[in-house]
Amino acid sequence: MDTALRTRAAEPQTVQPQTDEPQTVDAAGPADVRAAILASRERGVPLTVQATGHGTVVQPDEGLLLRTSRMSRVLVDPSRRIARAEAGARWSDVIAAAAPLGLSPLSGSHASVGVTGYTLGGGVGWLSRRFGFAADHLLRAELVTADGRHLTADAGHHPDLFWALRGGSGNFGVVTSLEFRLHPVSTVYAGVALFPAERATDVLTRFRDGAPARPDSLTVSVAVTNHAHYGRVVAVRGVYAGTASDGARALRSLLEASGPSLHDDFRAMPYAETESLGGTAPLHFHLYADLPDTLISAIAHSGASGIEVRHWGGAMARPAPDAGPVGHRDVPFSLTIDGSAADAAPFAAHATGGSFLNFLHDTSRTAAAYTPENLRRLREVKRAYDPQNVFHRNHNIRPA
């Protein structure tokens, strides 16, 4: 089997108490993970798990902190278009291993994000309208459960656990490796076009009206944001998973309606370069069934540092019958707000009330990321694999 291997050298495993709580375990493999889980149970102290530390929602301020960032090897099988990534791998590791083979993962907008937390939380990125959520393309997971068992979960082994992992986050064990599909995408048509802020209402209206006819290969967002050189601007960010000519055609209506641009760098680029497109920090996040004119006006005139509307749908809204519990797949729009609570307050009224786990900071709202039926089923799986709720310092799903 032809493979491409990308590895960071592993040092000997270390377990040492820190000057301040918590005690930290830097795991070098599954055996260290198992030992840490059992130690936390024997000592009766809370366990906090970090893969890379990116997106941590509960700070490790007591008990035992288990980190898997040193487990970062990535193996790519080009013949099957599959990657195997250890728990501490980042998307930059996967992209570097897959790109020379003409393949790409369903990574997020920033390559520094960890593979494990992103995938278990659902995983939405520039290729998701074309292929679906990252969780939909998870094929196998290896993990250590609360009782110290080292399990493999896939369609044929522990299928209930495999279902729950594809969107249920780290509630069911400590993942030590994931195996997932890669896709034959090496080059995309992508970029950012900037327009004067006074064009915001017109740009957002055309963005909304053109959504039903937008091809799945195109993912696009519109942000009203501050720019270091141009001041307040409207930014159209987009990625088309196809040829430059088709991508330019798919974007033409939106860009032409926006008027003369201040800046436009749309071009063919390697998928790895899409990280340069940037994005809006998700300090606040909402989902929307529609973008009424009143909401568009509020976005256009918002005083937030950045406020970005994204079009979802496509393959994300067409899950397989056995897809995991990623919720609210039928909602077409999201709003990401980089600003204060006061900046975000006007936008809650039009929202659906649902959320998406990767962008949710408030652990009291974890249930908002799921449908009621999926939440009920997740709680049953939690009861089966972690009845004592050992893994609770996270977006917690309580055992039924």
CSV table of C-alpha atoms in Angstrom, one decimal:
chain,number,residue,atom,x,y,z
A,1,MET,CA,0.0,0.0,0.0
A,2,ASP,CA,1.5,3.3,-1.0
A,3,THR,CA,1.5,5.8,1.8
A,4,ALA,CA,2.8,9.2,2.6
A,5,LEU,CA,3.8,9.7,6.3
A,6,ARG,CA,4.3,13.0,8.1
A,7,THR,CA,5.6,12.8,11.7
A,8,ARG,CA,6.8,15.0,14.4
A,9,ALA,CA,9.4,13.3,16.6
A,10,ALA,CA,8.0,12.2,19.9
A,11,GLU,CA,10.0,12.7,23.1
A,12,PRO,CA,9.7,10.3,26.0
A,13,GLN,CA,6.4,10.5,27.8
A,14,THR,CA,6.3,12.9,30.9
A,15,VAL,CA,3.9,13.0,33.7
A,16,GLN,CA,4.7,15.8,36.2
A,17,PRO,CA,2.8,18.0,38.6
A,18,GLN,CA,2.9,21.7,37.7
A,19,THR,CA,3.6,24.5,40.2
A,20,ASP,CA,-0.1,25.4,40.0
A,21,GLU,CA,-3.1,23.1,39.6
A,22,PRO,CA,-3.9,21.0,37.6
A,23,GLN,CA,-1.4,18.2,37.4
A,24,THR,CA,-0.6,17.8,33.7
A,25,VAL,CA,-0.1,14.6,31.7
A,26,ASP,CA,1.4,14.9,28.2
A,27,ALA,CA,0.4,11.7,26.6
A,28,ALA,CA,2.7,10.0,24.0
A,29,GLY,CA,0.2,7.2,23.2
A,30,PRO,CA,-2.9,5.3,24.1
A,31,ALA,CA,-1.3,3.7,27.2
A,32,ASP,CA,-0.6,7.1,28.7
A,33,VAL,CA,-4.2,8.2,28.0
A,34,ARG,CA,-5.6,5.1,29.7
A,35,ALA,CA,-3.3,5.6,32.7
A,36,ALA,CA,-4.4,9.2,33.1
A,37,ILE,CA,-8.1,8.3,32.9
A,38,LEU,CA,-7.8,5.6,35.5
A,39,ALA,CA,-5.6,7.8,37.8
A,40,SER,CA,-8.3,10.6,37.8
A,41,ARG,CA,-10.9,8.1,38.7
A,42,GLU,CA,-8.9,6.5,41.5
A,43,ARG,CA,-8.0,9.8,43.0
A,44,GLY,CA,-11.5,11.2,42.6
A,45,VAL,CA,-10.3,14.4,40.7
A,46,PRO,CA,-11.9,15.9,37.6
A,47,LEU,CA,-10.3,15.2,34.3
A,48,THR,CA,-9.9,17.8,31.6
A,49,VAL,CA,-8.9,16.7,28.1
A,50,GLN,CA,-7.1,18.8,25.5
A,51,ALA,CA,-6.1,17.7,22.1
A,52,THR,CA,-4.4,20.9,20.9
A,53,GLY,CA,-6.0,23.4,23.3
A,54,HIS,CA,-7.6,25.3,20.4
A,55,GLY,CA,-11.3,26.0,21.2
A,56,THR,CA,-11.1,25.0,24.8
A,57,VAL,CA,-14.4,25.9,26.5
A,58,VAL,CA,-13.7,24.8,30.1
A,59,GLN,CA,-10.4,26.0,31.5
A,60,PRO,CA,-8.3,23.3,33.2
A,61,ASP,CA,-8.1,25.0,36.6
A,62,GLU,CA,-8.2,21.9,38.8
A,63,GLY,CA,-7.7,18.1,38.9
A,64,LEU,CA,-5.8,16.5,36.1
A,65,LEU,CA,-5.2,17.9,32.6
A,66,LEU,CA,-4.6,15.3,29.9
A,67,ARG,CA,-3.0,16.7,26.8
A,68,THR,CA,-2.6,14.7,23.6
A,69,SER,CA,-0.8,17.4,21.5
A,70,ARG,CA,2.3,15.3,21.2
A,71,MET,CA,0.4,12.6,19.4
A,72,SER,CA,0.5,14.3,16.0
A,73,ARG,CA,1.4,11.7,13.4
A,74,VAL,CA,-0.5,11.7,10.1
A,75,LEU,CA,-0.6,8.8,7.6
A,76,VAL,CA,-2.2,9.2,4.2
A,77,ASP,CA,-3.3,6.4,1.9
A,78,PRO,CA,-3.6,7.9,-1.6
A,79,SER,CA,-5.1,4.8,-3.2
A,80,ARG,CA,-8.1,4.8,-0.8
A,81,ARG,CA,-8.1,8.6,-0.3
A,82,ILE,CA,-8.0,8.2,3.5
A,83,ALA,CA,-6.0,9.9,6.2
A,84,ARG,CA,-5.3,8.6,9.7
A,85,ALA,CA,-4.4,11.4,12.2
A,86,GLU,CA,-3.5,11.1,15.8
A,87,ALA,CA,-5.3,13.0,18.5
A,88,GLY,CA,-2.9,16.0,18.6
A,89,ALA,CA,-2.6,16.5,14.8
A,90,ARG,CA,-3.6,19.9,13.3
A,91,TRP,CA,-5.1,20.5,9.9
A,92,SER,CA,-1.7,21.9,8.8
A,93,ASP,CA,-0.2,18.5,9.3
A,94,VAL,CA,-2.9,16.8,7.3
A,95,ILE,CA,-2.8,19.3,4.5
A,96,ALA,CA,1.0,19.1,4.2
A,97,ALA,CA,0.7,15.3,3.9
A,98,ALA,CA,-2.2,15.2,1.5
A,99,ALA,CA,-1.5,18.1,-0.9
A,100,PRO,CA,1.5,16.5,-2.7
A,101,LEU,CA,-0.9,13.7,-3.6
A,102,GLY,CA,-3.6,16.0,-5.0
A,103,LEU,CA,-5.9,15.5,-2.0
A,104,SER,CA,-7.5,17.7,0.6
A,105,PRO,CA,-9.3,17.2,3.9
A,106,LEU,CA,-12.5,18.9,4.9
A,107,SER,CA,-10.6,21.3,7.2
A,108,GLY,CA,-11.7,24.6,8.6
A,109,SER,CA,-10.7,28.2,7.7
A,110,HIS,CA,-7.5,28.1,9.9
A,111,ALA,CA,-4.9,25.3,9.5
A,112,SER,CA,-3.8,25.7,13.1
A,113,VAL,CA,-7.1,24.1,14.3
A,114,GLY,CA,-6.8,20.6,15.8
A,115,VAL,CA,-8.3,17.8,13.7
A,116,THR,CA,-10.0,15.9,16.6
A,117,GLY,CA,-12.0,18.7,18.3
A,118,TYR,CA,-13.1,20.1,15.0
A,119,THR,CA,-14.2,16.8,13.5
A,120,LEU,CA,-16.0,15.6,16.7
A,121,GLY,CA,-17.8,18.9,16.9
A,122,GLY,CA,-19.1,18.6,13.3
A,123,GLY,CA,-16.5,20.5,11.3
A,124,VAL,CA,-17.6,23.1,8.7
A,125,GLY,CA,-15.1,24.6,6.2
A,126,TRP,CA,-14.7,25.9,2.7
A,127,LEU,CA,-15.4,22.5,1.1
A,128,SER,CA,-18.5,21.6,3.2
A,129,ARG,CA,-21.2,22.8,0.8
A,130,ARG,CA,-19.5,20.5,-1.8
A,131,PHE,CA,-18.9,17.4,0.4
A,132,GLY,CA,-20.6,17.9,3.8
A,133,PHE,CA,-19.5,18.3,7.4
A,134,ALA,CA,-16.1,16.8,8.4
A,135,ALA,CA,-18.0,14.5,10.8
A,136,ASP,CA,-19.9,13.0,7.9
A,137,HIS,CA,-16.6,11.7,6.4
A,138,LEU,CA,-15.2,10.2,9.6
A,139,LEU,CA,-14.6,6.5,9.0
A,140,ARG,CA,-13.1,5.2,12.2
A,141,ALA,CA,-12.1,6.4,15.6
A,142,GLU,CA,-9.9,4.8,18.2
A,143,LEU,CA,-10.5,6.0,21.8
A,144,VAL,CA,-10.1,5.1,25.4
A,145,THR,CA,-13.4,5.1,27.4
A,146,ALA,CA,-14.1,6.1,31.0
A,147,ASP,CA,-13.5,2.5,32.2
A,148,GLY,CA,-10.1,2.3,30.5
A,149,ARG,CA,-11.1,0.2,27.5
A,150,HIS,CA,-9.3,1.0,24.2
A,151,LEU,CA,-12.1,0.7,21.6
A,152,THR,CA,-12.3,1.0,17.8
A,153,ALA,CA,-15.6,2.6,16.7
A,154,ASP,CA,-16.7,2.4,13.1
A,155,ALA,CA,-19.8,1.2,11.1
A,156,GLY,CA,-19.2,-2.4,12.1
A,157,HIS,CA,-17.9,-1.9,15.7
A,158,HIS,CA,-19.8,-0.1,18.4
A,159,PRO,CA,-22.0,1.6,15.8
A,160,ASP,CA,-23.9,3.5,18.5
A,161,LEU,CA,-20.7,5.0,19.7
A,162,PHE,CA,-19.5,5.7,16.1
A,163,TRP,CA,-22.8,7.6,15.5
A,164,ALA,CA,-22.4,9.7,18.6
A,165,LEU,CA,-18.8,10.6,17.9
A,166,ARG,CA,-19.7,12.2,14.6
A,167,GLY,CA,-20.9,15.5,16.2
A,168,GLY,CA,-21.2,14.6,19.9
A,169,SER,CA,-17.8,16.0,20.8
A,170,GLY,CA,-15.5,14.5,23.5
A,171,ASN,CA,-18.3,13.1,25.7
A,172,PHE,CA,-17.7,9.4,25.2
A,173,GLY,CA,-14.0,8.9,25.6
A,174,VAL,CA,-10.6,10.3,24.8
A,175,VAL,CA,-9.9,9.8,21.0
A,176,THR,CA,-6.4,8.7,20.2
A,177,SER,CA,-6.7,8.7,16.4
A,178,LEU,CA,-9.2,9.3,13.6
A,179,GLU,CA,-9.5,7.9,10.1
A,180,PHE,CA,-11.4,10.0,7.5
A,181,ARG,CA,-11.9,10.6,3.9
A,182,LEU,CA,-9.8,12.9,1.7
A,183,HIS,CA,-11.1,14.5,-1.5
A,184,PRO,CA,-9.5,15.0,-4.9
A,185,VAL,CA,-9.2,18.7,-4.7
A,186,SER,CA,-5.8,20.3,-5.2
A,187,THR,CA,-6.7,23.7,-6.7
A,188,VAL,CA,-9.6,26.0,-6.0
A,189,TYR,CA,-10.8,29.4,-7.3
A,190,ALA,CA,-10.9,31.6,-4.2
A,191,GLY,CA,-10.2,35.0,-2.8
A,192,VAL,CA,-11.6,38.1,-1.2
A,193,ALA,CA,-13.2,41.2,-2.8
A,194,LEU,CA,-13.6,44.4,-0.8
A,195,PHE,CA,-16.3,47.0,-1.4
A,196,PRO,CA,-17.2,50.3,0.3
A,197,ALA,CA,-19.2,49.9,3.5
A,198,GLU,CA,-22.2,51.9,2.0
A,199,ARG,CA,-22.7,49.0,-0.4
A,200,ALA,CA,-23.4,46.5,2.4
A,201,THR,CA,-27.2,46.4,2.1
A,202,ASP,CA,-27.1,45.9,-1.7
A,203,VAL,CA,-24.4,43.2,-1.4
A,204,LEU,CA,-26.2,41.3,1.4
A,205,THR,CA,-29.5,41.5,-0.5
A,206,ARG,CA,-28.0,40.0,-3.6
A,207,PHE,CA,-26.1,37.4,-1.5
A,208,ARG,CA,-29.5,36.3,0.0
A,209,ASP,CA,-31.5,36.4,-3.2
A,210,GLY,CA,-28.9,34.3,-5.1
A,211,ALA,CA,-28.6,31.6,-2.4
A,212,PRO,CA,-31.1,29.1,-3.9
A,213,ALA,CA,-29.3,29.0,-7.2
A,214,ARG,CA,-25.8,28.8,-5.8
A,215,PRO,CA,-23.9,25.7,-6.9
A,216,ASP,CA,-22.8,23.3,-4.1
A,217,SER,CA,-19.2,23.8,-5.3
A,218,LEU,CA,-19.3,27.4,-4.1
A,219,THR,CA,-19.0,28.5,-0.5
A,220,VAL,CA,-19.3,32.2,0.0
A,221,SER,CA,-19.7,34.7,2.9
A,222,VAL,CA,-20.3,38.4,3.2
A,223,ALA,CA,-18.7,40.4,6.1
A,224,VAL,CA,-19.1,44.0,7.2
A,225,THR,CA,-15.8,44.6,8.9
A,226,ASN,CA,-12.9,46.9,9.7
A,227,HIS,CA,-9.9,46.9,7.3
A,228,ALA,CA,-6.5,48.2,8.2
A,229,HIS,CA,-6.1,50.0,4.9
A,230,TYR,CA,-9.6,50.7,3.6
A,231,GLY,CA,-11.4,51.3,6.9
A,232,ARG,CA,-15.0,50.0,7.1
A,233,VAL,CA,-15.6,47.6,4.2
A,234,VAL,CA,-17.8,44.8,2.9
A,235,ALA,CA,-15.8,41.7,2.3
A,236,VAL,CA,-17.0,38.9,0.0
A,237,ARG,CA,-15.0,35.7,0.7
A,238,GLY,CA,-15.5,32.7,-1.4
A,239,VAL,CA,-14.1,29.3,-2.5
A,240,TYR,CA,-15.2,27.4,-5.6
A,241,ALA,CA,-14.1,23.7,-5.7
A,242,GLY,CA,-13.6,23.6,-9.4
A,243,THR,CA,-12.0,25.4,-12.4
A,244,ALA,CA,-11.3,29.1,-12.3
A,245,SER,CA,-13.6,29.8,-15.2
A,246,ASP,CA,-16.5,28.1,-13.6
A,247,GLY,CA,-15.8,29.8,-10.3
A,248,ALA,CA,-15.7,33.2,-11.8
A,249,ARG,CA,-19.0,32.5,-13.5
A,250,ALA,CA,-20.6,31.3,-10.2
A,251,LEU,CA,-19.5,34.5,-8.4
A,252,ARG,CA,-20.2,37.0,-11.2
A,253,SER,CA,-23.7,37.9,-10.3
A,254,LEU,CA,-22.8,38.7,-6.7
A,255,LEU,CA,-19.6,40.6,-7.5
A,256,GLU,CA,-21.1,42.6,-10.3
A,257,ALA,CA,-24.0,43.7,-8.1
A,258,SER,CA,-21.5,45.0,-5.6
A,259,GLY,CA,-20.2,47.6,-7.9
A,260,PRO,CA,-16.5,48.7,-8.3
A,261,SER,CA,-14.3,46.9,-5.8
A,262,LEU,CA,-11.6,48.5,-3.6
A,263,HIS,CA,-9.7,45.2,-3.9
A,264,ASP,CA,-10.2,41.9,-5.6
A,265,ASP,CA,-7.7,39.0,-5.4
A,266,PHE,CA,-9.9,36.1,-6.6
A,267,ARG,CA,-7.7,33.6,-8.4
A,268,ALA,CA,-6.8,29.9,-8.8
A,269,MET,CA,-4.8,28.8,-5.8
A,270,PRO,CA,-3.8,25.6,-4.0
A,271,TYR,CA,-6.3,24.5,-1.4
A,272,ALA,CA,-3.8,25.1,1.4
A,273,GLU,CA,-3.8,28.8,0.6
A,274,THR,CA,-7.4,29.3,1.5
A,275,GLU,CA,-6.3,29.9,5.0
A,276,SER,CA,-5.2,33.4,3.8
A,277,LEU,CA,-8.9,34.3,3.2
A,278,GLY,CA,-9.4,35.0,6.9
A,279,GLY,CA,-12.6,35.1,8.8
A,280,THR,CA,-14.5,36.6,11.7
A,281,ALA,CA,-13.9,35.5,15.2
A,282,PRO,CA,-17.0,33.7,16.5
A,283,LEU,CA,-17.5,35.5,19.8
A,284,HIS,CA,-21.2,35.2,19.1
A,285,PHE,CA,-23.0,32.9,16.7
A,286,HIS,CA,-26.5,32.5,15.4
A,287,LEU,CA,-28.3,30.4,12.8
A,288,TYR,CA,-31.1,31.8,10.5
A,289,ALA,CA,-33.8,30.3,8.4
A,290,ASP,CA,-33.9,33.5,6.3
A,291,LEU,CA,-32.4,37.0,6.1
A,292,PRO,CA,-35.2,39.5,6.2
A,293,ASP,CA,-34.6,43.1,5.1
A,294,THR,CA,-34.7,44.3,8.7
A,295,LEU,CA,-31.9,41.8,9.6
A,296,ILE,CA,-29.8,42.8,6.6
A,297,SER,CA,-30.2,46.5,7.6
A,298,ALA,CA,-29.0,45.7,11.1
A,299,ILE,CA,-26.0,43.8,9.8
A,300,ALA,CA,-25.1,46.6,7.4
A,301,HIS,CA,-25.2,49.2,10.1
A,302,SER,CA,-23.7,47.2,13.0
A,303,GLY,CA,-20.9,48.7,15.0
A,304,ALA,CA,-19.3,45.3,15.7
A,305,SER,CA,-15.6,44.9,14.8
A,306,GLY,CA,-16.8,42.3,12.3
A,307,ILE,CA,-20.0,40.6,11.4
A,308,GLU,CA,-20.1,37.8,8.8
A,309,VAL,CA,-23.0,36.0,7.1
A,310,ARG,CA,-22.3,32.6,5.7
A,311,HIS,CA,-24.4,30.4,3.3
A,312,TRP,CA,-24.6,26.8,4.5
A,313,GLY,CA,-26.8,24.2,2.7
A,314,GLY,CA,-25.5,22.1,-0.1
A,315,ALA,CA,-24.2,18.7,0.9
A,316,MET,CA,-24.5,19.6,4.6
A,317,ALA,CA,-28.3,19.7,4.2
A,318,ARG,CA,-28.4,16.2,2.5
A,319,PRO,CA,-27.0,13.8,5.1
A,320,ALA,CA,-26.8,10.1,4.6
A,321,PRO,CA,-29.4,8.0,6.5
A,322,ASP,CA,-26.7,7.0,9.1
A,323,ALA,CA,-25.2,10.4,9.5
A,324,GLY,CA,-24.1,11.6,13.0
A,325,PRO,CA,-25.9,14.0,15.3
A,326,VAL,CA,-24.8,17.3,13.7
A,327,GLY,CA,-28.0,19.4,14.2
A,328,HIS,CA,-29.9,22.0,12.2
A,329,ARG,CA,-28.7,20.8,8.8
A,330,ASP,CA,-31.6,22.5,7.1
A,331,VAL,CA,-30.7,26.0,8.2
A,332,PRO,CA,-29.2,28.0,5.3
A,333,PHE,CA,-27.5,31.0,7.0
A,334,SER,CA,-25.3,31.8,9.9
A,335,LEU,CA,-24.1,35.0,11.5
A,336,THR,CA,-20.7,35.3,13.2
A,337,ILE,CA,-20.1,38.4,15.3
A,338,ASP,CA,-16.8,39.7,16.6
A,339,GLY,CA,-18.0,42.2,19.2
A,340,SER,CA,-19.5,42.7,22.6
A,341,ALA,CA,-22.7,41.3,24.0
A,342,ALA,CA,-24.3,44.6,23.2
A,343,ASP,CA,-23.2,44.4,19.6
A,344,ALA,CA,-24.7,40.9,19.3
A,345,ALA,CA,-28.0,41.5,21.2
A,346,PRO,CA,-30.0,42.9,18.2
A,347,PHE,CA,-29.4,39.8,16.2
A,348,ALA,CA,-30.9,37.2,18.5
A,349,ALA,CA,-34.6,38.0,17.7
A,350,HIS,CA,-34.4,36.7,14.1
A,351,ALA,CA,-32.3,33.6,15.0
A,352,THR,CA,-33.6,30.0,15.1
A,353,GLY,CA,-32.2,29.5,18.6
A,354,GLY,CA,-30.1,26.6,17.4
A,355,SER,CA,-26.3,26.6,17.4
A,356,PHE,CA,-23.3,24.7,16.0
A,357,LEU,CA,-20.9,23.1,18.5
A,358,ASN,CA,-17.6,24.3,16.9
A,359,PHE,CA,-18.7,28.0,17.3
A,360,LEU,CA,-20.5,27.7,20.6
A,361,HIS,CA,-18.6,29.1,23.7
A,362,ASP,CA,-21.4,28.9,26.2
A,363,THR,CA,-21.4,25.4,27.7
A,364,SER,CA,-24.9,26.0,29.2
A,365,ARG,CA,-26.3,26.0,25.6
A,366,THR,CA,-24.8,22.7,24.5
A,367,ALA,CA,-28.3,21.3,23.9
A,368,ALA,CA,-28.9,24.0,21.3
A,369,ALA,CA,-26.5,22.3,18.9
A,370,TYR,CA,-28.8,19.3,18.5
A,371,THR,CA,-32.3,18.3,17.6
A,372,PRO,CA,-34.3,17.0,20.6
A,373,GLU,CA,-34.3,13.4,19.1
A,374,ASN,CA,-30.5,13.4,18.6
A,375,LEU,CA,-29.9,14.8,22.1
A,376,ARG,CA,-32.1,12.0,23.6
A,377,ARG,CA,-30.1,9.4,21.6
A,378,LEU,CA,-26.7,11.0,22.6
A,379,ARG,CA,-27.7,10.8,26.3
A,380,GLU,CA,-28.4,7.1,25.9
A,381,VAL,CA,-25.0,6.5,24.3
A,382,LYS,CA,-23.4,8.6,27.1
A,383,ARG,CA,-25.1,6.3,29.7
A,384,ALA,CA,-23.7,3.3,27.9
A,385,TYR,CA,-20.1,4.4,27.7
A,386,ASP,CA,-19.7,7.1,30.5
A,387,PRO,CA,-22.5,6.6,33.0
A,388,GLN,CA,-20.5,8.5,35.7
A,389,ASN,CA,-20.0,11.4,33.4
A,390,VAL,CA,-16.2,11.3,33.8
A,391,PHE,CA,-15.9,13.4,30.6
A,392,HIS,CA,-17.8,16.4,31.8
A,393,ARG,CA,-15.4,19.4,31.5
A,394,ASN,CA,-16.5,20.1,27.9
A,395,HIS,CA,-19.7,20.7,26.0
A,396,ASN,CA,-21.3,18.2,28.3
A,397,ILE,CA,-24.0,15.7,27.4
A,398,ARG,CA,-25.3,14.2,30.6
A,399,PRO,CA,-26.1,10.5,30.8
A,400,ALA,CA,-29.7,9.6,30.4
